[in-house]
PDB file of C-alpha atoms in Angstrom:
ATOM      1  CA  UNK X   1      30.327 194.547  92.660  1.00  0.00           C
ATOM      2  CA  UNK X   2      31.809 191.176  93.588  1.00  0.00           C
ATOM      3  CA  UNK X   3      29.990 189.536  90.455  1.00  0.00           C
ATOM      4  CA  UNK X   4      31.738 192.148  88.187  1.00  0.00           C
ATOM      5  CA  UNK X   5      35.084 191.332  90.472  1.00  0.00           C
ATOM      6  CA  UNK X   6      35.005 187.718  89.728  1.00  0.00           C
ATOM      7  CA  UNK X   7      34.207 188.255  86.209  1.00  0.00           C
ATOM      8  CA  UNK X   8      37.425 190.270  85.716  1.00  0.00           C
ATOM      9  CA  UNK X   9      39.318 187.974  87.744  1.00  0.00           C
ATOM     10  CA  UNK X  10      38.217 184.788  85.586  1.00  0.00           C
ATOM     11  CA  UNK X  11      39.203 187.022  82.459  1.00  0.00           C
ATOM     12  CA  UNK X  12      42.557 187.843  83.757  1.00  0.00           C
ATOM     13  CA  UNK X  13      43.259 184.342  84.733  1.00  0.00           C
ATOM     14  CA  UNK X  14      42.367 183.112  81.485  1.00  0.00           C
ATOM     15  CA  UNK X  15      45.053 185.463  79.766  1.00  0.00           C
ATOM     16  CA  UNK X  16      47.829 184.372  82.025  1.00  0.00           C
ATOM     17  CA  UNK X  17      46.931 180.721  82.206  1.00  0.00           C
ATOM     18  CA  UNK X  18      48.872 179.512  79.525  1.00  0.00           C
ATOM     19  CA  UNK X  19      52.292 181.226  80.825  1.00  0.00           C
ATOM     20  CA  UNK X  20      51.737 179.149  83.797  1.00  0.00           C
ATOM     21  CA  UNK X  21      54.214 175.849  84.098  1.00  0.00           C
ATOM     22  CA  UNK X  22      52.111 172.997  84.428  1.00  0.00           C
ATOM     23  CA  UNK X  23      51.600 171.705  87.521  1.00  0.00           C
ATOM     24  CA  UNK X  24      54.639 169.546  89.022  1.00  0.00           C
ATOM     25  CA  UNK X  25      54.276 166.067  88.874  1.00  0.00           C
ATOM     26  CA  UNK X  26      53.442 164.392  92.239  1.00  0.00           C
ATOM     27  CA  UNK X  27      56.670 161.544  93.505  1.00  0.00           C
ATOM     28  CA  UNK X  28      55.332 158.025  93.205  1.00  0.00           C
ATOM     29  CA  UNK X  29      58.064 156.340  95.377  1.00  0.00           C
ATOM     30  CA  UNK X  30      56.786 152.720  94.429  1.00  0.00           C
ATOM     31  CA  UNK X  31      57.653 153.670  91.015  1.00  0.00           C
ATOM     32  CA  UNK X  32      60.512 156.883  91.262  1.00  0.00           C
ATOM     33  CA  UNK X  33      63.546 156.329  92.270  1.00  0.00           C
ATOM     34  CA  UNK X  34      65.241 159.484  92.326  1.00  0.00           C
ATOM     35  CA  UNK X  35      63.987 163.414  93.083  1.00  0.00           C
ATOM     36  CA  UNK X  36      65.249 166.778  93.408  1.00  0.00           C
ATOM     37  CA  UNK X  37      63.531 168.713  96.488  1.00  0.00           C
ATOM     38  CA  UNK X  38      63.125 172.481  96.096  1.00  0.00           C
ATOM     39  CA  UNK X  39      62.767 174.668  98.420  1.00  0.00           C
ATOM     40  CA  UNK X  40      60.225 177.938  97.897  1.00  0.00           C
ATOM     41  CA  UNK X  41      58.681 180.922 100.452  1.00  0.00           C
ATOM     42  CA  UNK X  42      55.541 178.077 101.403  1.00  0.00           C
ATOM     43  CA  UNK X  43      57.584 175.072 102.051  1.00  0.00           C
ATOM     44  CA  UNK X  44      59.274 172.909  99.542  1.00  0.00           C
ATOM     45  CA  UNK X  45      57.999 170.325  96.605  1.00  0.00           C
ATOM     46  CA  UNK X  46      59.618 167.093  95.770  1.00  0.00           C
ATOM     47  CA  UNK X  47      60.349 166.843  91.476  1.00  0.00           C
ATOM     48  CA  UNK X  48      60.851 163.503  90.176  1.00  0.00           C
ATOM     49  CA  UNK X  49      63.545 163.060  87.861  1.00  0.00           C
ATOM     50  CA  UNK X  50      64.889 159.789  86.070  1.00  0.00           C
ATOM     51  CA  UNK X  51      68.232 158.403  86.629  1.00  0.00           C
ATOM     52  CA  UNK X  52      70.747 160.393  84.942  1.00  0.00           C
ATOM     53  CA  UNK X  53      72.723 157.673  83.301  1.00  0.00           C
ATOM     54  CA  UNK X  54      73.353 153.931  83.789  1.00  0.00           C
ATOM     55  CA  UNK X  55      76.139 153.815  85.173  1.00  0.00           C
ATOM     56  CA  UNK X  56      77.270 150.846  87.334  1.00  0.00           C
ATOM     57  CA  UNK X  57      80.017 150.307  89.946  1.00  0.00           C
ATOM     58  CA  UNK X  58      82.181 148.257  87.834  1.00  0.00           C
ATOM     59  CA  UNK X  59      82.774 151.557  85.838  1.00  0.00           C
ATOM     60  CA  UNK X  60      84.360 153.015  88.605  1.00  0.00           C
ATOM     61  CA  UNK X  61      88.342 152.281  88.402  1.00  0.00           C
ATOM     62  CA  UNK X  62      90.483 152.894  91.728  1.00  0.00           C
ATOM     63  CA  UNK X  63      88.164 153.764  93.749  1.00  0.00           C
ATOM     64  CA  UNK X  64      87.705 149.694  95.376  1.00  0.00           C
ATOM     65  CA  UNK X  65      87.881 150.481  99.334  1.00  0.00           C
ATOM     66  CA  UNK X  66      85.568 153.823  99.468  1.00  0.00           C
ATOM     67  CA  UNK X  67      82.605 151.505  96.780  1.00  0.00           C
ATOM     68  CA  UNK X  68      82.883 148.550  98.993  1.00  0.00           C
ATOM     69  CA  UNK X  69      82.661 150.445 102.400  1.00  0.00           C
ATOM     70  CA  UNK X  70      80.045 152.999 100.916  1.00  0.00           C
ATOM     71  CA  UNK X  71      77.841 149.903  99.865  1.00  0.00           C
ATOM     72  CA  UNK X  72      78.160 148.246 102.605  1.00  0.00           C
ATOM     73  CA  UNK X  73      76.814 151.079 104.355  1.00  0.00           C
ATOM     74  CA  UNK X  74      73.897 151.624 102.256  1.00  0.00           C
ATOM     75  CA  UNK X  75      73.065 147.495 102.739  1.00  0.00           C
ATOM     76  CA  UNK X  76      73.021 147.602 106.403  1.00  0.00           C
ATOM     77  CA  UNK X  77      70.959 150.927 106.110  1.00  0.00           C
ATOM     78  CA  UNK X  78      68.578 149.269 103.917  1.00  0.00           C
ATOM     79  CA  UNK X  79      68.097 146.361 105.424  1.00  0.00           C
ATOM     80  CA  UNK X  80      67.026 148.276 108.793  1.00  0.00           C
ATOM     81  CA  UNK X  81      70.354 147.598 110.696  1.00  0.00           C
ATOM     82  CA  UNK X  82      72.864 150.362 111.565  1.00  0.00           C
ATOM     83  CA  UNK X  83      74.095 152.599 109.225  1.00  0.00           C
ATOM     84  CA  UNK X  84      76.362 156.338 109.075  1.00  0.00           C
ATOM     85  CA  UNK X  85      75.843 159.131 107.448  1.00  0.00           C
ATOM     86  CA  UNK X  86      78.271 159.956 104.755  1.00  0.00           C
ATOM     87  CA  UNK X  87      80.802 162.256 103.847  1.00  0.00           C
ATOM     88  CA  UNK X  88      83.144 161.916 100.493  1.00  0.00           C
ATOM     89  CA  UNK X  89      85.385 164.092 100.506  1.00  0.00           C
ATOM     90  CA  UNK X  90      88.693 165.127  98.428  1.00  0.00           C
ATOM     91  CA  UNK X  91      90.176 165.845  94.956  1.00  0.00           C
ATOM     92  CA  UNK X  92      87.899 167.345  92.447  1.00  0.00           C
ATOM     93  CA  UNK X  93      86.851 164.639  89.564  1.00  0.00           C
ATOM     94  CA  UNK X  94      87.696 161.393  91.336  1.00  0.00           C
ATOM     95  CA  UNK X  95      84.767 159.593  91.745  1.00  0.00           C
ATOM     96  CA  UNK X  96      82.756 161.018  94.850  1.00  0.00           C
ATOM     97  CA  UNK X  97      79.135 162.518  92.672  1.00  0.00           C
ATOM     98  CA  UNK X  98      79.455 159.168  89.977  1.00  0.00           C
ATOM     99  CA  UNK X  99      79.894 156.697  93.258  1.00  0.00           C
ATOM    100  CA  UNK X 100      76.312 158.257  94.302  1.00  0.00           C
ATOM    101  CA  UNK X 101      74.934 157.787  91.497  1.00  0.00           C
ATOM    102  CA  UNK X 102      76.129 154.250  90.419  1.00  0.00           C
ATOM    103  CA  UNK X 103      74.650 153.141  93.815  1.00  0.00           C
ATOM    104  CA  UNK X 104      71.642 154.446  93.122  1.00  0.00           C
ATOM    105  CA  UNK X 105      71.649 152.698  89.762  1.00  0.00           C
ATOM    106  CA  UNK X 106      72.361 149.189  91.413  1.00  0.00           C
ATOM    107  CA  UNK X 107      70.613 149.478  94.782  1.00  0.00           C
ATOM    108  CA  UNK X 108      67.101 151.211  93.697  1.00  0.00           C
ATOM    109  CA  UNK X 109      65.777 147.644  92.604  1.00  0.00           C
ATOM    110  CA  UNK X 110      67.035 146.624  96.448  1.00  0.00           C
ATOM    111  CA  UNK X 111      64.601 149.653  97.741  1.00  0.00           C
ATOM    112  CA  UNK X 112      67.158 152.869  97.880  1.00  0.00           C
ATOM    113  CA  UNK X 113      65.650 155.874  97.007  1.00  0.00           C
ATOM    114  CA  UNK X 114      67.706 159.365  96.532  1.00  0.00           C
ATOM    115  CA  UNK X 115      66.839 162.929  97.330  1.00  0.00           C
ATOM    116  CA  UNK X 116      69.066 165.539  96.351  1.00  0.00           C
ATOM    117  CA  UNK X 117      69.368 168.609  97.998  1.00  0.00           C
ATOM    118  CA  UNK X 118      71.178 171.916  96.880  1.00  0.00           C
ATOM    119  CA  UNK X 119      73.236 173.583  99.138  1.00  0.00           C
ATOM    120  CA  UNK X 120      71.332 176.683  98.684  1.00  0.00           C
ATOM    121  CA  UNK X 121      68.258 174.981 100.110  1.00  0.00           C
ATOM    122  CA  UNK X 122      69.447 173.067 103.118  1.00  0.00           C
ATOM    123  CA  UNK X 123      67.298 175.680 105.134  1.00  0.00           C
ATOM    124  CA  UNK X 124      64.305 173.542 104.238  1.00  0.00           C
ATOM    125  CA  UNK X 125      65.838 170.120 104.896  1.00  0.00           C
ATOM    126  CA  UNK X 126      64.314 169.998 108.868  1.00  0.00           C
ATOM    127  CA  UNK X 127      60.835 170.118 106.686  1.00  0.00           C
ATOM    128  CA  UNK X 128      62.041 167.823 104.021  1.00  0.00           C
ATOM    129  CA  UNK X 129      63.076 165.126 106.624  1.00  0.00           C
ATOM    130  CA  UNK X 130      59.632 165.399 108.388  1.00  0.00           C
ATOM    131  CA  UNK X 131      58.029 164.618 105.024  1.00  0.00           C
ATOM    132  CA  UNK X 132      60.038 161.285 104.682  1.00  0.00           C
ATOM    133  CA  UNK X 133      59.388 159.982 108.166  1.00  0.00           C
ATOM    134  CA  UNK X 134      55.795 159.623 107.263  1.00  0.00           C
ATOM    135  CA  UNK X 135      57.162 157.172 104.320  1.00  0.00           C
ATOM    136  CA  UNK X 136      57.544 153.351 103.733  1.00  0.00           C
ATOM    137  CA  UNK X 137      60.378 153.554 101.749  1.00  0.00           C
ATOM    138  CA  UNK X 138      64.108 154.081 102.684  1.00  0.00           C
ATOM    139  CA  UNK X 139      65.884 156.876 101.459  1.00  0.00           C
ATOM    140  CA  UNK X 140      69.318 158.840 100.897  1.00  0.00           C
ATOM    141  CA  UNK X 141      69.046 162.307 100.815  1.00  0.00           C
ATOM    142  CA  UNK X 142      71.862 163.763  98.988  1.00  0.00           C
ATOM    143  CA  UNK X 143      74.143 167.040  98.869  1.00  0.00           C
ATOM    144  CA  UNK X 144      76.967 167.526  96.028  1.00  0.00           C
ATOM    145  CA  UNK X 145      79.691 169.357  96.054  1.00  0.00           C
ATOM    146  CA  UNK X 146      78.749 170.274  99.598  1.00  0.00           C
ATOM    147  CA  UNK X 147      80.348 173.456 101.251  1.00  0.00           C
ATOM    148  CA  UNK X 148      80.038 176.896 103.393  1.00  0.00           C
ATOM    149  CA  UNK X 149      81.537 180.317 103.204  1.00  0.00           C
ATOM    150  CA  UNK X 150      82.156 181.556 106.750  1.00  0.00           C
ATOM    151  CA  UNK X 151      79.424 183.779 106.750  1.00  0.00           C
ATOM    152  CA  UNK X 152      76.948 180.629 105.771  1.00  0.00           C
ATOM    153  CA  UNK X 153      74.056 179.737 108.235  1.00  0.00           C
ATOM    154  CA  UNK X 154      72.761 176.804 106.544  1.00  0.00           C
ATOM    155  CA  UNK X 155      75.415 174.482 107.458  1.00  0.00           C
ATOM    156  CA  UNK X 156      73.140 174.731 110.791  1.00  0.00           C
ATOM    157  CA  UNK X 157      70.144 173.006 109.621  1.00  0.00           C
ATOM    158  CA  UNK X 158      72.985 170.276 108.065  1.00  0.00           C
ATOM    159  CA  UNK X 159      73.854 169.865 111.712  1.00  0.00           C
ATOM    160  CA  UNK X 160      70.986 169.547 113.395  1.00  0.00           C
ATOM    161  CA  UNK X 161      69.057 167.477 110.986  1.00  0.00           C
ATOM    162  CA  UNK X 162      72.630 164.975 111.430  1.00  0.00           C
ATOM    163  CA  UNK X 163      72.881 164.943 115.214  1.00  0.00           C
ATOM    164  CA  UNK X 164      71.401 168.249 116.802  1.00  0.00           C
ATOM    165  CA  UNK X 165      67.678 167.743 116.838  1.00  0.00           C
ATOM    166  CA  UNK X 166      65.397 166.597 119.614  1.00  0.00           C
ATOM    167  CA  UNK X 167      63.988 163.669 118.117  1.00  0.00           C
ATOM    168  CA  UNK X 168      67.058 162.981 115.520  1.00  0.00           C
ATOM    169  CA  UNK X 169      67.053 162.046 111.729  1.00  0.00           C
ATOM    170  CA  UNK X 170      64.446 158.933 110.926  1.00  0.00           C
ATOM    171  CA  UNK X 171      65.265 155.795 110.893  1.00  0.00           C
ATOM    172  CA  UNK X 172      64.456 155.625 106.966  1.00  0.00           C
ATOM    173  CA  UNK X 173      66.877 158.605 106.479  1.00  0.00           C
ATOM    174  CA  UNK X 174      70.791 158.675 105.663  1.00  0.00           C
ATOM    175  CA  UNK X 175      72.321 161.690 104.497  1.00  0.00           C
ATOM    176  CA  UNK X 176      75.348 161.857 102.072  1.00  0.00           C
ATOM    177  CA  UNK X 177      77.065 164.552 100.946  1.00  0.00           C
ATOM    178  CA  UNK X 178      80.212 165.040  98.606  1.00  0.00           C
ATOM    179  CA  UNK X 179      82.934 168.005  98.894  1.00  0.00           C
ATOM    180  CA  UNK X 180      86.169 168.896  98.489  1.00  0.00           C
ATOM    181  CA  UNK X 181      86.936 169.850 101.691  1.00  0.00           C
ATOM    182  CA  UNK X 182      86.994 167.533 104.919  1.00  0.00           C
ATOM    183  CA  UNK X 183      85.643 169.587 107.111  1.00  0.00           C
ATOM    184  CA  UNK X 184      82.970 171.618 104.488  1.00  0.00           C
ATOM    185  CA  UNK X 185      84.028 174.671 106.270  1.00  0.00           C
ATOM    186  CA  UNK X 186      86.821 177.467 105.624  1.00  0.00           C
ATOM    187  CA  UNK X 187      90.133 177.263 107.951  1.00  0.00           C
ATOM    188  CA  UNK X 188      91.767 180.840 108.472  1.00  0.00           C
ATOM    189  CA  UNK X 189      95.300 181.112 110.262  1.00  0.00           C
ATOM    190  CA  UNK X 190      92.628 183.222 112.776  1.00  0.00           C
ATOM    191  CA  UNK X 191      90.901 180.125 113.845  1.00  0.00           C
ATOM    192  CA  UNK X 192      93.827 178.444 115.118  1.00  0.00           C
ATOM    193  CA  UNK X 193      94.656 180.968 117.176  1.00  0.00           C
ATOM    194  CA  UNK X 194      92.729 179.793 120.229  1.00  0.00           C
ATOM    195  CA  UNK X 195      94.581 176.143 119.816  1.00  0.00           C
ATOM    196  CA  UNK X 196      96.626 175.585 122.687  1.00  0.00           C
ATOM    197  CA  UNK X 197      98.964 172.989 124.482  1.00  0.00           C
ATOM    198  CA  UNK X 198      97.985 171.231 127.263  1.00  0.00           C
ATOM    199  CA  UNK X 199     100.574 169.005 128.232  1.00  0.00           C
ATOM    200  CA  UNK X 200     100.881 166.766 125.381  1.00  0.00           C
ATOM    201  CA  UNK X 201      97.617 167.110 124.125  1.00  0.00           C
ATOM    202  CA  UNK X 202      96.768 169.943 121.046  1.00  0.00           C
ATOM    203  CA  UNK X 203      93.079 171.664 122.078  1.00  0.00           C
ATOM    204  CA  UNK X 204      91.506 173.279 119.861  1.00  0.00           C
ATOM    205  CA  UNK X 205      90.127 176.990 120.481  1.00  0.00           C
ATOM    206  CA  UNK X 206      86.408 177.481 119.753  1.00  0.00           C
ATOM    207  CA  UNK X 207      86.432 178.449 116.176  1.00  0.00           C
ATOM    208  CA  UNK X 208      88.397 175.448 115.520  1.00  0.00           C
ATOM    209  CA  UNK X 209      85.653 173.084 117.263  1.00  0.00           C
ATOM    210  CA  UNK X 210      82.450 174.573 115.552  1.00  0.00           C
ATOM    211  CA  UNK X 211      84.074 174.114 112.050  1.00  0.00           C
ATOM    212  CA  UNK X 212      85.290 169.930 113.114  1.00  0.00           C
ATOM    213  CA  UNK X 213      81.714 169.664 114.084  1.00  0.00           C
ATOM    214  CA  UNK X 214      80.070 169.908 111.308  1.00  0.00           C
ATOM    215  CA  UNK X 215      82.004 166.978 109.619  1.00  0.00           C
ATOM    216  CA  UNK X 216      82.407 165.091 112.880  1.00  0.00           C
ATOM    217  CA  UNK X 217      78.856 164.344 112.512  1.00  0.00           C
ATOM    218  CA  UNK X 218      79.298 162.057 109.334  1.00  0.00           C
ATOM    219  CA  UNK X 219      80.216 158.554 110.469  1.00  0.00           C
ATOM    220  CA  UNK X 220      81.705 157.238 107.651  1.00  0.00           C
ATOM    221  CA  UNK X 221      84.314 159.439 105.981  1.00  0.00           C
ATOM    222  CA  UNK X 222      85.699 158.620 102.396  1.00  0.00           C
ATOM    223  CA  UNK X 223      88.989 160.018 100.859  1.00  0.00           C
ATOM    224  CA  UNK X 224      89.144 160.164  97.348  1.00  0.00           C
ATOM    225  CA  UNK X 225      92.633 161.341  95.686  1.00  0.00           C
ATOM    226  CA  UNK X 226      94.345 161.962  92.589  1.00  0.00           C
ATOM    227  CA  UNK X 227      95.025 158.789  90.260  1.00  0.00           C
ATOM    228  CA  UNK X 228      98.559 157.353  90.012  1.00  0.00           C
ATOM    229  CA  UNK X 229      99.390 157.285  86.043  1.00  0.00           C
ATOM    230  CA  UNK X 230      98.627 153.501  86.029  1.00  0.00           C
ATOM    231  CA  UNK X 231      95.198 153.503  87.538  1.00  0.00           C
ATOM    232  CA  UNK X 232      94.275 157.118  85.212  1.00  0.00           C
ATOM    233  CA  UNK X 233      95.094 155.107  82.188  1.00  0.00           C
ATOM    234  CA  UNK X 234      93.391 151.812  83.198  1.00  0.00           C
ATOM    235  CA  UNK X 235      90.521 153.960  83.309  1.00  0.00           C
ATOM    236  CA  UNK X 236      90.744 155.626  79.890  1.00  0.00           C
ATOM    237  CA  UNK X 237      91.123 152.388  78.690  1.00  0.00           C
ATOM    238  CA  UNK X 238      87.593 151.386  80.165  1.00  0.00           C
ATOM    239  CA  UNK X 239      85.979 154.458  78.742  1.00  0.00           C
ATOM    240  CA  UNK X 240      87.572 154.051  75.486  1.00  0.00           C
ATOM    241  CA  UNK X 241      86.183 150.358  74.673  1.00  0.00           C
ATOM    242  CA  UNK X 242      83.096 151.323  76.532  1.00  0.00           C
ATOM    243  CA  UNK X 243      82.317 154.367  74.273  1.00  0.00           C
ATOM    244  CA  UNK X 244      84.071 152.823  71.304  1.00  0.00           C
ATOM    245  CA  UNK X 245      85.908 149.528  70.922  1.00  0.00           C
ATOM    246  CA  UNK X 246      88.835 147.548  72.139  1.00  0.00           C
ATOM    247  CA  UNK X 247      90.607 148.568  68.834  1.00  0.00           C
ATOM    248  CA  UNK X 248      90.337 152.164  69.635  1.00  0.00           C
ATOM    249  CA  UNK X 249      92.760 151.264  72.655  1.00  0.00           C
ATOM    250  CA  UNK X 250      96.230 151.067  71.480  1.00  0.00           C
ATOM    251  CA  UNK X 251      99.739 152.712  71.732  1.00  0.00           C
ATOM    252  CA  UNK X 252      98.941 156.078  70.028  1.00  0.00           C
ATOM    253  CA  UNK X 253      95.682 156.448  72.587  1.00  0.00           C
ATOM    254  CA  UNK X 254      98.141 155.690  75.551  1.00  0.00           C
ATOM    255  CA  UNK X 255     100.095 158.272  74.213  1.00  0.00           C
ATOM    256  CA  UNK X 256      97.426 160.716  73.650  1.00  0.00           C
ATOM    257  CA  UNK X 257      95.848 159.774  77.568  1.00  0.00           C
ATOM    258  CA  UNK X 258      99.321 160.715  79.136  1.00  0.00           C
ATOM    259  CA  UNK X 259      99.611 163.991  76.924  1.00  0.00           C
ATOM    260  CA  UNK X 260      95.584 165.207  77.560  1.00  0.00           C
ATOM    261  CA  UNK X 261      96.753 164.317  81.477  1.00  0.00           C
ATOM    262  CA  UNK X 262     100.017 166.512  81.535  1.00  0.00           C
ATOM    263  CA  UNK X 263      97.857 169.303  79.140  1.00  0.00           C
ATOM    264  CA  UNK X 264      95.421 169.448  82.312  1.00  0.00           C
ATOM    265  CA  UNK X 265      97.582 168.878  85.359  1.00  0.00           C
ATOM    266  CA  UNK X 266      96.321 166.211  86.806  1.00  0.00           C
ATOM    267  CA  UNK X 267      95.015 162.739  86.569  1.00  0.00           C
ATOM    268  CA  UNK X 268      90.983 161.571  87.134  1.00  0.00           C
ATOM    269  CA  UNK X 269      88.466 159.697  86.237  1.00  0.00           C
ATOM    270  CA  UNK X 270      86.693 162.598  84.973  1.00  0.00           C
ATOM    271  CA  UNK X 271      89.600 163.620  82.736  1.00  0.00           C
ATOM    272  CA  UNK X 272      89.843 159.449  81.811  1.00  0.00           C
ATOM    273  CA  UNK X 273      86.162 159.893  80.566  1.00  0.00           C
ATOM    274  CA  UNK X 274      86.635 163.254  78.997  1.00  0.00           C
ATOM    275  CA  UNK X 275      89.884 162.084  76.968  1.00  0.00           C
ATOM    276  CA  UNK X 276      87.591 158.575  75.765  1.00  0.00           C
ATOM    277  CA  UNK X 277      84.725 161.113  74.383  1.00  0.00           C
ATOM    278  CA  UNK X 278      87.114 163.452  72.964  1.00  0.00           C
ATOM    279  CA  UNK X 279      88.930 160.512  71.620  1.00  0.00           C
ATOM    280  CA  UNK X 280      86.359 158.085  70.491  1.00  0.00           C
ATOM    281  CA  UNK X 281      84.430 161.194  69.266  1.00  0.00           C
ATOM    282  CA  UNK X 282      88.060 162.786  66.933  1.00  0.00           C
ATOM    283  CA  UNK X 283      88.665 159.141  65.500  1.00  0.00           C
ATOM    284  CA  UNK X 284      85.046 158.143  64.640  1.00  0.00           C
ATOM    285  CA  UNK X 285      84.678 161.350  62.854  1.00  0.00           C
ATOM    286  CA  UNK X 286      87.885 160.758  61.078  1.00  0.00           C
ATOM    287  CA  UNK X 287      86.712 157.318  60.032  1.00  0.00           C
ATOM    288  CA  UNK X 288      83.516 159.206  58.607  1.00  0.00           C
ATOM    289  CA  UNK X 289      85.432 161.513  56.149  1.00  0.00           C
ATOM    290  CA  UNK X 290      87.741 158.730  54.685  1.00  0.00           C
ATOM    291  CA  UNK X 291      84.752 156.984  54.230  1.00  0.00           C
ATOM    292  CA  UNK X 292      83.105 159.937  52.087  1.00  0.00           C
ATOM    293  CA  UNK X 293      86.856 160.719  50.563  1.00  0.00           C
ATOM    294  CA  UNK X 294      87.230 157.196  48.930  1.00  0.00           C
TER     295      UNK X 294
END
């Protein structure tokens, strides 16, 4: 009975075998610099992944204080001296997810390796940090567009993986996140209820405090805002030559910058680098059907 078990078994995994993903690729941190962890019912699995792009620094426009204060940061951290957590926080499309990963671009050959975490799996970051502790290397682990509902739990395992736990984060782990909102939770009129006066001083009622918390833990906050017209156009002028060349920059692509802008309702350096592809993109094809015309 077992023999003819087995037997049907091995035939039945030899039909399915093939609809199987192949087996995920194991992290070589001497050689990977980047990977995604995801979390599943037995634990989690680190992927690798290559860097997404090449981008450097000095492609970020108007964003000077929060790249020299975030690499700082990352310096100290990686050169075993004391370093804060991160938070970069504010207007959508200014620079908070490409300042991650242009520092990972020019820091991995100075030892930084990245870890990003989804939201959605922050439950297994307690496990995920224990996995990196037994590691040589220094790493960032890494939450975008980072944020809670008020009927989220996970923001709990955020907090005491930052501050909360017995033994604390490792000392080869920093965690950064980006988000649009400072304090990653929702503020009702209902929370503020509680606040009070005392003398002089505004307290805060409970609600209030456990949402603060949460962000409080980050020790090095970065605003990022909307660009001023000047600094939005210096960047689509970047962009532009970069995707292009320095004749595609001239009075009719100012022009065009400010209208896409005003079209949109606001000014970014994601809407600089969407109006140089769009751009770039409109004119070279242009240039191609003259070309055939003539």
């Amino acid at each position: 009975m077992d023999a003819e078990l087995s037997r049907r078994l091995g035939r039945l995994l030899d039909h399915v075998e093939h609809w199987l993903p192949p087996a995920p690729q194991e992290v070589d941190w001497s050689r990977d610099v980047a990977a995604l962890w995801q979390r599943h019912v037995l634990g989690g699995r680190l992927l690798p992944v290559p860097p997404r792009d090449s981008l450097a620094l000095d492609d970020l426009l108007g964003i000077e204080r929060q790249k020299l204060a975030l690499v700082d940061n990352t310096r100290a951290f990686l050169q075993g001296l004391p370093a804060n957590h991160a938070l970069l926080w504010g207007s959508r499309g200014s620079g908070k997810s490409s300042l991650i990963r242009a520092l990972l671009n020019s820091l991995a050959p100075e030892g930084l390796r990245l870890v990003q975490v989804d939201r959605h799996d922050l439950a297994g970051l307690p496990m995920l940090v224990e996995q990196l502790r037994l590691q040589s290397q220094r790493f960032v682990v890494y939450c975008d567009d980072l944020s809670f509902e008020g009927h989220d739990d996970a923001y709990k395992a955020l907090k005491s993986v930052l501050d909360g736990a017995l033994t604390g984060p490792p000392e080869n782990v920093l965690l950064y996140a980006t988000s649009n909102r400072r304090h990653l939770l929702p503020e009702s009129m209902a929370d503020n209820e509680g606040s009070r006066l005392v003398g002089e001083e505004l307290h805060h009622g409970d609600a209030v405090e456990e949402k603060i918390s949460l962000s409080d833990r980050f020790g090095l906050w970065l605003g990022f805002y909307p660009f001023s017209q000047d600094t939005y156009l210096e960047a689509c002028c970047h962009w532009v030559t970069h995707l292009g060349s320095a004749k595609d920059w001239d009075a009719e692509a100012r022009a065009e910058a400010i209208r896409y802008a005003t079209l949109r309702g606001g000014r970014s350096g994601r809407g600089a680098w969407q109006f140089a592809c769009q751009w770039v993109g409109r004119r070279r094809l242009h240039e191609a059907g003259r070309r055939q015309g003539e």
